[in-house]
Amino acid sequence: MAVLIVGEHDHQGLNAATLCAVQAAAQVSMYLDGGVHLLLTGSGLGDVAAAALHVNGVGKVLCIDAPHLQYGLPEEVAVQVLSVASSYSHVLFPATAWGKGIAPRVAARLNTSQVSEVIAVQDARTYVRPSTRATCWPPCITATPSRCSRFAPPASRPPPRKVAWPRWRRWPLRRRWAAAAS
Amino acid sequence: MKCLVAVKRVVDYNVKVQVKSDQSDVDIASVKMSMNPFDEIAVEQAVRLKEAGIVTEVLAVSCGSVASQDVLRTALAMGADRAVLLQTDESLQPLAVAKLLKALADREKPDLVLVGKQAIDNDCNQTGQMLAALADWPQASFASEVQIEGGCVRVKREVDAGLETVELDLPAVVTADLRLNEPRYVTLPNIMKAKKKPLDVVPAAELDVDIRSGLSVLRVAEPPKRSGGVKLPDIAALLDKLRHEAKVI
């Protein structure tokens, strides 16, 4: 089966995170047969669709163009993704604020687990992701589905260039009576 | 208006976690546990809405082993009225938690569900959105400001390009980001009062939800060590490294 990427765009071009997802999808599809398809949702998709056709590795571009999809609200986009998801083995999202809003909605409706923030693909069912204070101390977790035949949707994040100090580390140290007393 | 807040018990944010020697998991046997910081923000927001007279009841919920009662007591000490623990000893993935919360939401009929945007142990960032999808409610993730007017909640969201304001019909799910508020200190008198507040323990099996997971963790490893820097003699050597080693030009 093919792999579906849900593309994020500003109605002019695809963003960098989506291009990373395309790379990840190409790696996943090496273990499958069916190629990589890119889904675009929005209103007035002419320019983006034309640009998407030239992205290396994308075999087919699906466009769902409707006025109510203009702002890319997760509730609306998830419905559109679900309408085509049944013919794909994997659904990939860019790990941006936009993708993070939609991916869990799709996964929950498909009754399948989601793998967030994938940084490497080992095979079609095995992924590496950072967890537990991701950037300052990331153990890599490899996850594989033991039950789902359709395993979706891993999100791929752009390769980190600059390591940000996690925001909870910037908190002032607080005395925690609650923790101490319980 | 009833507000449901989900809280998770995680390794305290000050603890430096270690991988077990057999690489099966992170070693959390004897480390300090506390409430997930983002959930703490969600509880604080619910309590503030209650203090503003908008919310009438704040219900704190956690899923997990009996040990999770301590974070529920913390939530009660912060100002929640009631707590429910959906008790199970199995390890829960976000989808299972969302299903359990959905089952509880069907029972309790909350108007607003507040959760932290992600837990600091697995960094999944899924539960709130999954709950919204299962309940077919609107969602606002990464909230940095929440206002309730009439039957709507107006949320300022932190997105990649800046801030986005959305208006949702209630009931809705809002996930708290870091700038939403600063959680209060829990005072000793409030901790004593919290001991008298009701905390129900409901076995998760009673809710008749499939909490099996489709994921398994094969291995947990430390990240590759960062290698030290090198001093290069001239620009030509730098260009050579950029071309052939880093492959960026």
Tab-separated table of C-alpha atoms in Angstrom:
chain	number	residue	atom	x	y	z
A	1	MET	CA	0.000	0.000	0.000
A	2	ALA	CA	1.028	3.567	-0.507
A	3	VAL	CA	2.064	6.053	2.173
A	4	LEU	CA	0.082	9.259	2.650
A	5	ILE	CA	1.608	12.549	3.763
A	6	VAL	CA	-0.647	15.322	4.919
A	7	GLY	CA	1.078	18.485	3.726
A	8	GLU	CA	1.232	21.797	5.538
A	9	HIS	CA	1.414	24.903	3.401
A	10	ASP	CA	0.734	28.628	3.400
A	11	HIS	CA	-1.264	28.474	0.149
A	12	GLN	CA	1.911	29.344	-1.750
A	13	GLY	CA	4.378	26.585	-1.001
A	14	LEU	CA	4.980	23.599	1.221
A	15	ASN	CA	6.836	24.230	4.447
A	16	ALA	CA	10.155	22.660	5.432
A	17	ALA	CA	8.626	20.207	7.895
A	18	THR	CA	6.452	18.735	5.160
A	19	LEU	CA	9.520	18.183	3.011
A	20	CYS	CA	11.085	16.310	5.941
A	21	ALA	CA	7.946	14.186	6.119
A	22	VAL	CA	8.356	13.422	2.414
A	23	GLN	CA	11.885	12.167	3.099
A	24	ALA	CA	10.629	10.012	5.956
A	25	ALA	CA	7.810	8.685	3.790
A	26	ALA	CA	10.306	7.720	1.103
A	27	GLN	CA	12.191	5.685	3.708
A	28	VAL	CA	9.001	3.989	4.903
A	29	SER	CA	7.850	3.230	1.378
A	30	MET	CA	11.111	1.405	0.635
A	31	TYR	CA	9.653	-1.469	2.686
A	32	LEU	CA	6.283	-1.321	0.956
A	33	ASP	CA	5.088	-1.122	-2.595
A	34	GLY	CA	2.818	1.708	-3.551
A	35	GLY	CA	4.777	4.924	-3.494
A	36	VAL	CA	4.197	8.183	-1.684
A	37	HIS	CA	1.097	10.340	-2.023
A	38	LEU	CA	0.714	13.881	-0.729
A	39	LEU	CA	-2.622	15.265	0.464
A	40	LEU	CA	-3.225	19.009	0.393
A	41	THR	CA	-6.257	20.648	1.960
A	42	GLY	CA	-7.173	24.298	1.761
A	43	SER	CA	-8.866	26.898	-0.332
A	44	GLY	CA	-7.253	27.925	-3.649
A	45	LEU	CA	-4.578	25.246	-3.911
A	46	GLY	CA	-3.380	25.912	-7.461
A	47	ASP	CA	0.088	27.232	-6.606
A	48	VAL	CA	0.846	24.740	-3.847
A	49	ALA	CA	-0.330	21.812	-5.914
A	50	ALA	CA	1.900	22.898	-8.784
A	51	ALA	CA	4.851	23.203	-6.417
A	52	ALA	CA	4.074	19.864	-4.769
A	53	LEU	CA	4.201	18.044	-8.093
A	54	HIS	CA	7.866	18.949	-8.356
A	55	VAL	CA	8.815	17.607	-4.949
A	56	ASN	CA	11.200	14.725	-5.311
A	57	GLY	CA	9.679	11.462	-4.127
A	58	VAL	CA	6.021	12.381	-4.353
A	59	GLY	CA	4.180	10.109	-6.773
A	60	LYS	CA	0.728	11.640	-6.617
A	61	VAL	CA	-0.796	14.802	-5.183
A	62	LEU	CA	-4.350	14.770	-3.839
A	63	CYS	CA	-6.062	18.141	-3.413
A	64	ILE	CA	-9.174	18.822	-1.395
A	65	ASP	CA	-10.098	22.397	-2.146
A	66	ALA	CA	-13.000	23.981	-0.260
A	67	PRO	CA	-13.630	27.393	1.332
A	68	HIS	CA	-14.106	25.978	4.845
A	69	LEU	CA	-10.618	24.429	4.748
A	70	GLN	CA	-8.931	27.791	4.351
A	71	TYR	CA	-7.680	28.060	7.942
A	72	GLY	CA	-6.703	24.406	8.278
A	73	LEU	CA	-8.670	23.807	11.458
A	74	PRO	CA	-7.848	20.365	12.885
A	75	GLU	CA	-11.503	19.341	13.167
A	76	GLU	CA	-12.091	20.023	9.472
A	77	VAL	CA	-8.810	18.685	8.107
A	78	ALA	CA	-9.008	15.449	10.135
A	79	VAL	CA	-12.335	14.635	8.499
A	80	GLN	CA	-10.776	15.056	5.057
A	81	VAL	CA	-7.759	12.923	5.960
A	82	LEU	CA	-10.048	10.189	7.272
A	83	SER	CA	-11.985	10.214	4.032
A	84	VAL	CA	-8.913	8.959	2.147
A	85	ALA	CA	-6.890	7.257	4.920
A	86	SER	CA	-8.438	3.830	4.460
A	87	SER	CA	-6.436	3.171	1.295
A	88	TYR	CA	-3.056	3.845	2.933
A	89	SER	CA	-0.900	1.820	5.291
A	90	HIS	CA	0.762	4.843	6.875
A	91	VAL	CA	-0.320	8.446	7.327
A	92	LEU	CA	2.467	10.919	8.033
A	93	PHE	CA	2.220	14.472	9.313
A	94	PRO	CA	4.825	17.171	9.780
A	95	ALA	CA	5.526	17.517	13.511
A	96	THR	CA	4.489	21.163	13.638
A	97	ALA	CA	1.779	22.799	15.758
A	98	TRP	CA	-0.585	22.202	12.844
A	99	GLY	CA	0.313	18.538	12.363
A	100	LYS	CA	0.233	17.872	16.093
A	101	GLY	CA	-3.344	19.071	16.227
A	102	ILE	CA	-4.562	16.807	13.444
A	103	ALA	CA	-2.530	13.589	13.727
A	104	PRO	CA	-3.997	12.427	17.081
A	105	ARG	CA	-7.526	13.129	15.835
A	106	VAL	CA	-6.926	10.907	12.822
A	107	ALA	CA	-5.203	8.200	14.874
A	108	ALA	CA	-8.002	8.134	17.449
A	109	ARG	CA	-10.664	7.784	14.780
A	110	LEU	CA	-8.692	4.996	13.108
A	111	ASN	CA	-8.330	3.397	16.551
A	112	THR	CA	-4.580	3.135	16.117
A	113	SER	CA	-1.589	4.344	18.075
A	114	GLN	CA	0.441	7.290	16.953
A	115	VAL	CA	4.197	7.706	17.063
A	116	SER	CA	5.100	11.334	17.688
A	117	GLU	CA	8.246	13.179	16.695
A	118	VAL	CA	9.938	10.403	14.765
A	119	ILE	CA	13.604	11.157	14.067
A	120	ALA	CA	14.569	7.972	12.220
A	121	VAL	CA	12.863	5.164	10.342
A	122	GLN	CA	14.298	1.686	10.860
A	123	ASP	CA	11.726	-0.209	8.834
A	124	ALA	CA	8.055	0.149	7.991
A	125	ARG	CA	7.030	-0.654	11.560
A	126	THR	CA	9.991	0.425	13.655
A	127	TYR	CA	10.791	4.032	14.448
A	128	VAL	CA	13.174	5.956	16.644
A	129	ARG	CA	11.870	8.841	18.683
A	130	PRO	CA	13.282	10.934	21.497
A	131	SER	CA	11.386	10.987	24.750
A	132	THR	CA	11.761	11.932	28.401
A	133	ARG	CA	12.990	15.555	28.256
A	134	ALA	CA	13.588	15.238	24.562
A	135	THR	CA	16.353	17.664	23.831
A	136	CYS	CA	18.396	17.680	26.968
A	137	TRP	CA	18.371	13.979	27.626
A	138	PRO	CA	16.786	11.902	24.921
A	139	PRO	CA	16.741	8.159	25.194
A	140	CYS	CA	15.733	6.800	21.843
A	141	ILE	CA	12.675	4.665	21.898
A	142	THR	CA	11.958	2.263	19.142
A	143	ALA	CA	8.340	1.392	18.873
A	144	THR	CA	6.582	-1.181	16.843
A	145	PRO	CA	2.945	-2.098	16.584
A	146	SER	CA	2.120	-5.543	17.804
A	147	ARG	CA	-1.495	-5.526	16.726
A	148	CYS	CA	-2.359	-2.792	14.248
A	149	SER	CA	-2.027	-3.764	10.660
A	150	ARG	CA	-2.478	-0.175	9.650
A	151	PHE	CA	-0.029	1.783	11.632
A	152	ALA	CA	-0.385	5.482	11.552
A	153	PRO	CA	0.612	8.269	11.757
A	154	PRO	CA	4.215	8.900	12.564
A	155	ALA	CA	5.208	12.494	12.402
A	156	SER	CA	8.596	13.450	11.164
A	157	ARG	CA	10.282	16.500	12.432
A	158	PRO	CA	12.830	18.589	10.612
A	159	PRO	CA	16.369	17.657	11.537
A	160	PRO	CA	17.262	19.737	14.562
A	161	ARG	CA	19.917	22.304	13.791
A	162	LYS	CA	19.860	24.148	17.044
A	163	VAL	CA	19.103	22.414	20.290
A	164	ALA	CA	16.680	24.451	22.330
A	165	TRP	CA	16.783	24.218	26.064
A	166	PRO	CA	13.437	22.708	27.065
A	167	ARG	CA	11.107	25.280	28.391
A	168	TRP	CA	10.273	23.558	31.637
A	169	ARG	CA	13.955	23.767	32.488
A	170	ARG	CA	13.706	27.535	32.509
A	171	TRP	CA	11.221	27.444	35.345
A	172	PRO	CA	12.255	28.842	38.652
A	173	LEU	CA	12.781	26.118	41.172
A	174	ARG	CA	9.715	26.071	43.320
A	175	ARG	CA	9.254	24.616	46.719
A	176	ARG	CA	6.745	21.864	46.423
A	177	TRP	CA	4.855	21.418	49.617
A	178	ALA	CA	2.443	19.112	47.948
A	179	ALA	CA	5.052	16.648	46.841
A	180	ALA	CA	6.808	16.851	50.172
A	181	ALA	CA	3.684	16.246	52.198
A	182	SER	CA	2.146	13.434	50.217
B	1	MET	CA	-20.393	24.610	34.477
B	2	LYS	CA	-18.307	21.556	35.182
B	3	CYS	CA	-14.632	21.382	34.280
B	4	LEU	CA	-12.698	18.146	34.008
B	5	VAL	CA	-8.907	18.257	34.349
B	6	ALA	CA	-6.736	15.277	33.544
B	7	VAL	CA	-3.445	14.962	35.404
B	8	LYS	CA	-0.575	12.541	34.990
B	9	ARG	CA	2.011	11.341	37.477
B	10	VAL	CA	5.457	11.620	35.925
B	11	VAL	CA	9.084	11.743	36.977
B	12	ASP	CA	9.705	15.140	38.544
B	13	TYR	CA	11.059	17.700	36.131
B	14	ASN	CA	14.189	18.229	38.210
B	15	VAL	CA	15.201	14.589	38.141
B	16	LYS	CA	17.839	13.465	35.694
B	17	VAL	CA	16.618	10.085	34.516
B	18	GLN	CA	18.875	7.152	33.669
B	19	VAL	CA	18.382	4.289	31.259
B	20	LYS	CA	18.291	0.831	32.829
B	21	SER	CA	21.370	-1.247	32.120
B	22	ASP	CA	19.379	-3.777	30.051
B	23	GLN	CA	18.007	-0.896	27.926
B	24	SER	CA	14.425	-2.022	28.516
B	25	ASP	CA	13.201	1.277	29.929
B	26	VAL	CA	14.073	4.365	31.885
B	27	ASP	CA	14.889	3.658	35.517
B	28	ILE	CA	12.159	5.230	37.642
B	29	ALA	CA	12.274	2.855	40.584
B	30	SER	CA	13.413	5.262	43.265
B	31	VAL	CA	13.071	8.719	41.715
B	32	LYS	CA	10.807	11.522	42.834
B	33	MET	CA	7.474	11.623	41.035
B	34	SER	CA	5.179	14.620	40.741
B	35	MET	CA	2.386	16.073	38.660
B	36	ASN	CA	3.173	16.733	35.014
B	37	PRO	CA	3.988	20.501	34.853
B	38	PHE	CA	1.615	21.112	31.933
B	39	ASP	CA	-1.206	19.394	33.835
B	40	GLU	CA	-0.413	21.604	36.816
B	41	ILE	CA	-1.030	24.601	34.550
B	42	ALA	CA	-4.333	23.071	33.434
B	43	VAL	CA	-5.427	22.563	37.053
B	44	GLU	CA	-4.450	26.140	37.878
B	45	GLN	CA	-6.515	27.418	34.945
B	46	ALA	CA	-9.554	25.417	36.032
B	47	VAL	CA	-9.227	26.718	39.585
B	48	ARG	CA	-8.897	30.295	38.309
B	49	LEU	CA	-12.062	29.863	36.228
B	50	LYS	CA	-13.795	28.578	39.337
B	51	GLU	CA	-12.568	31.534	41.369
B	52	ALA	CA	-13.875	33.847	38.631
B	53	GLY	CA	-17.317	32.284	39.110
B	54	ILE	CA	-17.477	30.761	35.626
B	55	VAL	CA	-16.864	27.145	36.549
B	56	THR	CA	-18.812	25.622	39.429
B	57	GLU	CA	-17.031	22.326	39.857
B	58	VAL	CA	-13.484	21.195	39.071
B	59	LEU	CA	-13.015	17.454	38.734
B	60	ALA	CA	-9.452	16.119	38.615
B	61	VAL	CA	-8.869	12.769	36.913
B	62	SER	CA	-5.851	10.562	36.631
B	63	CYS	CA	-5.329	7.161	35.040
B	64	GLY	CA	-2.839	4.671	36.378
B	65	SER	CA	-1.821	2.790	39.490
B	66	VAL	CA	-2.890	3.670	43.042
B	67	ALA	CA	0.321	5.673	43.355
B	68	SER	CA	-1.308	8.321	41.144
B	69	GLN	CA	-3.472	9.295	44.103
B	70	ASP	CA	-0.709	11.615	45.292
B	71	VAL	CA	-0.963	13.847	42.214
B	72	LEU	CA	-4.745	13.901	42.606
B	73	ARG	CA	-4.260	15.057	46.214
B	74	THR	CA	-1.990	17.793	44.871
B	75	ALA	CA	-4.734	18.824	42.425
B	76	LEU	CA	-7.246	18.854	45.284
B	77	ALA	CA	-4.869	20.978	47.341
B	78	MET	CA	-4.589	23.426	44.437
B	79	GLY	CA	-8.359	23.863	44.492
B	80	ALA	CA	-10.087	21.014	42.635
B	81	ASP	CA	-13.326	19.905	44.284
B	82	ARG	CA	-13.315	16.218	43.581
B	83	ALA	CA	-10.955	13.624	42.148
B	84	VAL	CA	-11.342	10.342	40.328
B	85	LEU	CA	-8.615	7.780	39.761
B	86	LEU	CA	-9.216	5.359	36.910
B	87	GLN	CA	-7.119	2.610	38.308
B	88	THR	CA	-5.181	0.114	36.253
B	89	ASP	CA	-1.731	-1.372	36.639
B	90	GLU	CA	-1.157	-1.712	32.919
B	91	SER	CA	1.037	0.789	31.137
B	92	LEU	CA	-1.181	3.191	29.246
B	93	GLN	CA	-0.619	4.745	25.847
B	94	PRO	CA	-2.264	8.105	25.006
B	95	LEU	CA	-5.029	6.408	23.010
B	96	ALA	CA	-5.990	4.254	25.990
B	97	VAL	CA	-6.012	7.294	28.281
B	98	ALA	CA	-8.172	9.199	25.800
B	99	LYS	CA	-10.640	6.293	25.683
B	100	LEU	CA	-10.792	6.131	29.480
B	101	LEU	CA	-11.324	9.893	29.724
B	102	LYS	CA	-14.017	9.673	27.061
B	103	ALA	CA	-15.823	6.986	29.070
B	104	LEU	CA	-15.600	9.145	32.178
B	105	ALA	CA	-16.726	12.242	30.279
B	106	ASP	CA	-19.830	10.330	29.150
B	107	ARG	CA	-20.617	9.737	32.812
B	108	GLU	CA	-19.715	13.138	34.218
B	109	LYS	CA	-20.793	15.338	31.285
B	110	PRO	CA	-18.211	18.131	31.699
B	111	ASP	CA	-18.568	21.363	29.719
B	112	LEU	CA	-14.845	21.931	29.468
B	113	VAL	CA	-11.925	19.504	29.535
B	114	LEU	CA	-8.500	20.908	30.350
B	115	VAL	CA	-5.369	18.827	29.938
B	116	GLY	CA	-1.675	19.590	29.663
B	117	LYS	CA	-0.401	19.742	26.092
B	118	GLN	CA	1.998	16.858	26.677
B	119	ALA	CA	3.532	14.802	29.442
B	120	ILE	CA	7.195	15.363	30.149
B	121	ASP	CA	7.987	11.647	30.251
B	122	ASN	CA	6.894	10.376	26.838
B	123	ASP	CA	6.388	13.762	25.105
B	124	CYS	CA	3.554	12.349	23.022
B	125	ASN	CA	1.328	15.411	22.708
B	126	GLN	CA	-1.714	13.307	21.812
B	127	THR	CA	-4.163	12.724	24.644
B	128	GLY	CA	-6.173	15.951	24.470
B	129	GLN	CA	-6.590	15.819	20.716
B	130	MET	CA	-7.513	12.131	20.813
B	131	LEU	CA	-10.137	12.761	23.480
B	132	ALA	CA	-11.608	15.579	21.375
B	133	ALA	CA	-11.767	13.279	18.344
B	134	LEU	CA	-13.374	10.391	20.236
B	135	ALA	CA	-15.968	12.691	21.813
B	136	ASP	CA	-16.392	14.609	18.545
B	137	TRP	CA	-15.702	17.887	20.313
B	138	PRO	CA	-13.706	20.869	19.065
B	139	GLN	CA	-10.184	21.276	20.390
B	140	ALA	CA	-7.722	24.052	21.093
B	141	SER	CA	-4.210	22.793	21.681
B	142	PHE	CA	-1.292	24.853	23.052
B	143	ALA	CA	-3.537	27.390	24.802
B	144	SER	CA	-1.889	30.494	26.170
B	145	GLU	CA	-5.094	32.355	27.083
B	146	VAL	CA	-8.580	31.048	27.815
B	147	GLN	CA	-11.737	33.150	28.067
B	148	ILE	CA	-15.235	31.789	28.452
B	149	GLU	CA	-18.139	33.858	27.161
B	150	GLY	CA	-21.636	32.451	26.967
B	151	GLY	CA	-21.522	28.997	25.462
B	152	CYS	CA	-18.171	29.590	23.806
B	153	VAL	CA	-14.566	29.439	24.854
B	154	ARG	CA	-12.105	31.765	23.170
B	155	VAL	CA	-8.571	30.450	23.180
B	156	LYS	CA	-5.335	32.063	22.137
B	157	ARG	CA	-3.115	29.277	20.792
B	158	GLU	CA	0.642	29.213	20.438
B	159	VAL	CA	1.354	28.049	16.909
B	160	ASP	CA	4.587	28.032	14.928
B	161	ALA	CA	3.954	31.379	13.259
B	162	GLY	CA	2.844	33.230	16.408
B	163	LEU	CA	-0.530	33.319	18.101
B	164	GLU	CA	-3.833	32.092	16.732
B	165	THR	CA	-7.202	32.868	18.304
B	166	VAL	CA	-9.980	30.314	17.967
B	167	GLU	CA	-13.493	30.248	19.336
B	168	LEU	CA	-14.996	26.890	20.226
B	169	ASP	CA	-18.484	25.793	21.163
B	170	LEU	CA	-18.678	24.030	24.492
B	171	PRO	CA	-18.103	21.256	25.364
B	172	ALA	CA	-14.534	21.436	24.157
B	173	VAL	CA	-11.026	20.216	24.937
B	174	VAL	CA	-8.299	22.749	25.690
B	175	THR	CA	-4.666	21.718	26.143
B	176	ALA	CA	-2.493	23.994	28.233
B	177	ASP	CA	0.803	25.411	27.080
B	178	LEU	CA	3.459	26.890	29.327
B	179	ARG	CA	2.437	30.544	29.136
B	180	LEU	CA	-1.194	30.002	30.125
B	181	ASN	CA	-0.483	30.823	33.767
B	182	GLU	CA	1.908	30.177	36.601
B	183	PRO	CA	0.619	27.515	38.982
B	184	ARG	CA	0.199	28.550	42.607
B	185	TYR	CA	2.192	27.264	45.537
B	186	VAL	CA	0.285	24.657	47.424
B	187	THR	CA	0.000	25.717	51.049
B	188	LEU	CA	0.050	23.379	54.020
B	189	PRO	CA	-3.501	24.269	55.190
B	190	ASN	CA	-4.784	23.450	51.707
B	191	ILE	CA	-2.959	20.122	51.744
B	192	MET	CA	-4.670	19.300	55.034
B	193	LYS	CA	-8.046	20.333	53.600
B	194	ALA	CA	-7.418	18.261	50.466
B	195	LYS	CA	-7.187	15.123	52.585
B	196	LYS	CA	-10.890	15.511	53.373
B	197	LYS	CA	-12.022	16.068	49.781
B	198	PRO	CA	-13.593	13.098	47.958
B	199	LEU	CA	-11.271	10.903	45.869
B	200	ASP	CA	-12.969	7.989	44.122
B	201	VAL	CA	-10.994	5.055	42.834
B	202	VAL	CA	-12.734	3.449	39.863
B	203	PRO	CA	-11.195	0.298	38.374
B	204	ALA	CA	-10.540	0.999	34.692
B	205	ALA	CA	-12.001	-2.399	33.811
B	206	GLU	CA	-15.391	-1.107	35.009
B	207	LEU	CA	-15.497	1.390	32.144
B	208	ASP	CA	-15.400	-1.384	29.561
B	209	VAL	CA	-12.721	0.210	27.401
B	210	ASP	CA	-10.095	-1.529	25.288
B	211	ILE	CA	-6.820	-0.248	26.721
B	212	ARG	CA	-4.487	-2.612	24.916
B	213	SER	CA	-1.710	-0.871	23.107
B	214	GLY	CA	-0.643	-1.190	19.498
B	215	LEU	CA	2.849	-0.056	20.357
B	216	SER	CA	5.692	-1.706	22.121
B	217	VAL	CA	9.006	-0.183	23.083
B	218	LEU	CA	11.798	-2.347	21.788
B	219	ARG	CA	14.741	-0.609	23.321
B	220	VAL	CA	15.589	2.559	25.171
B	221	ALA	CA	19.035	3.946	24.573
B	222	GLU	CA	21.034	6.975	25.508
B	223	PRO	CA	21.479	9.516	22.744
B	224	PRO	CA	24.790	9.444	20.927
B	225	LYS	CA	27.438	11.387	22.788
B	226	ARG	CA	28.404	14.665	21.267
B	227	SER	CA	31.991	14.586	20.037
B	228	GLY	CA	34.370	17.395	20.878
B	229	GLY	CA	35.246	20.269	18.545
B	230	VAL	CA	38.396	20.478	16.458
B	231	LYS	CA	40.500	23.480	15.568
B	232	LEU	CA	41.106	23.719	11.824
B	233	PRO	CA	44.233	25.322	10.371
B	234	ASP	CA	42.646	27.247	7.478
B	235	ILE	CA	39.539	27.977	5.423
B	236	ALA	CA	40.376	25.271	2.885
B	237	ALA	CA	40.225	22.604	5.604
B	238	LEU	CA	36.903	24.023	6.794
B	239	LEU	CA	35.457	23.931	3.284
B	240	ASP	CA	36.707	20.395	2.855
B	241	LYS	CA	34.982	19.313	6.068
B	242	LEU	CA	31.751	21.085	5.139
B	243	ARG	CA	31.743	19.429	1.730
B	244	HIS	CA	32.799	15.898	2.557
B	245	GLU	CA	32.005	15.335	6.233
B	246	ALA	CA	28.961	17.497	7.014
B	247	LYS	CA	27.818	17.524	3.378
B	248	VAL	CA	26.040	20.840	3.779
B	249	ILE	CA	27.571	22.658	0.815
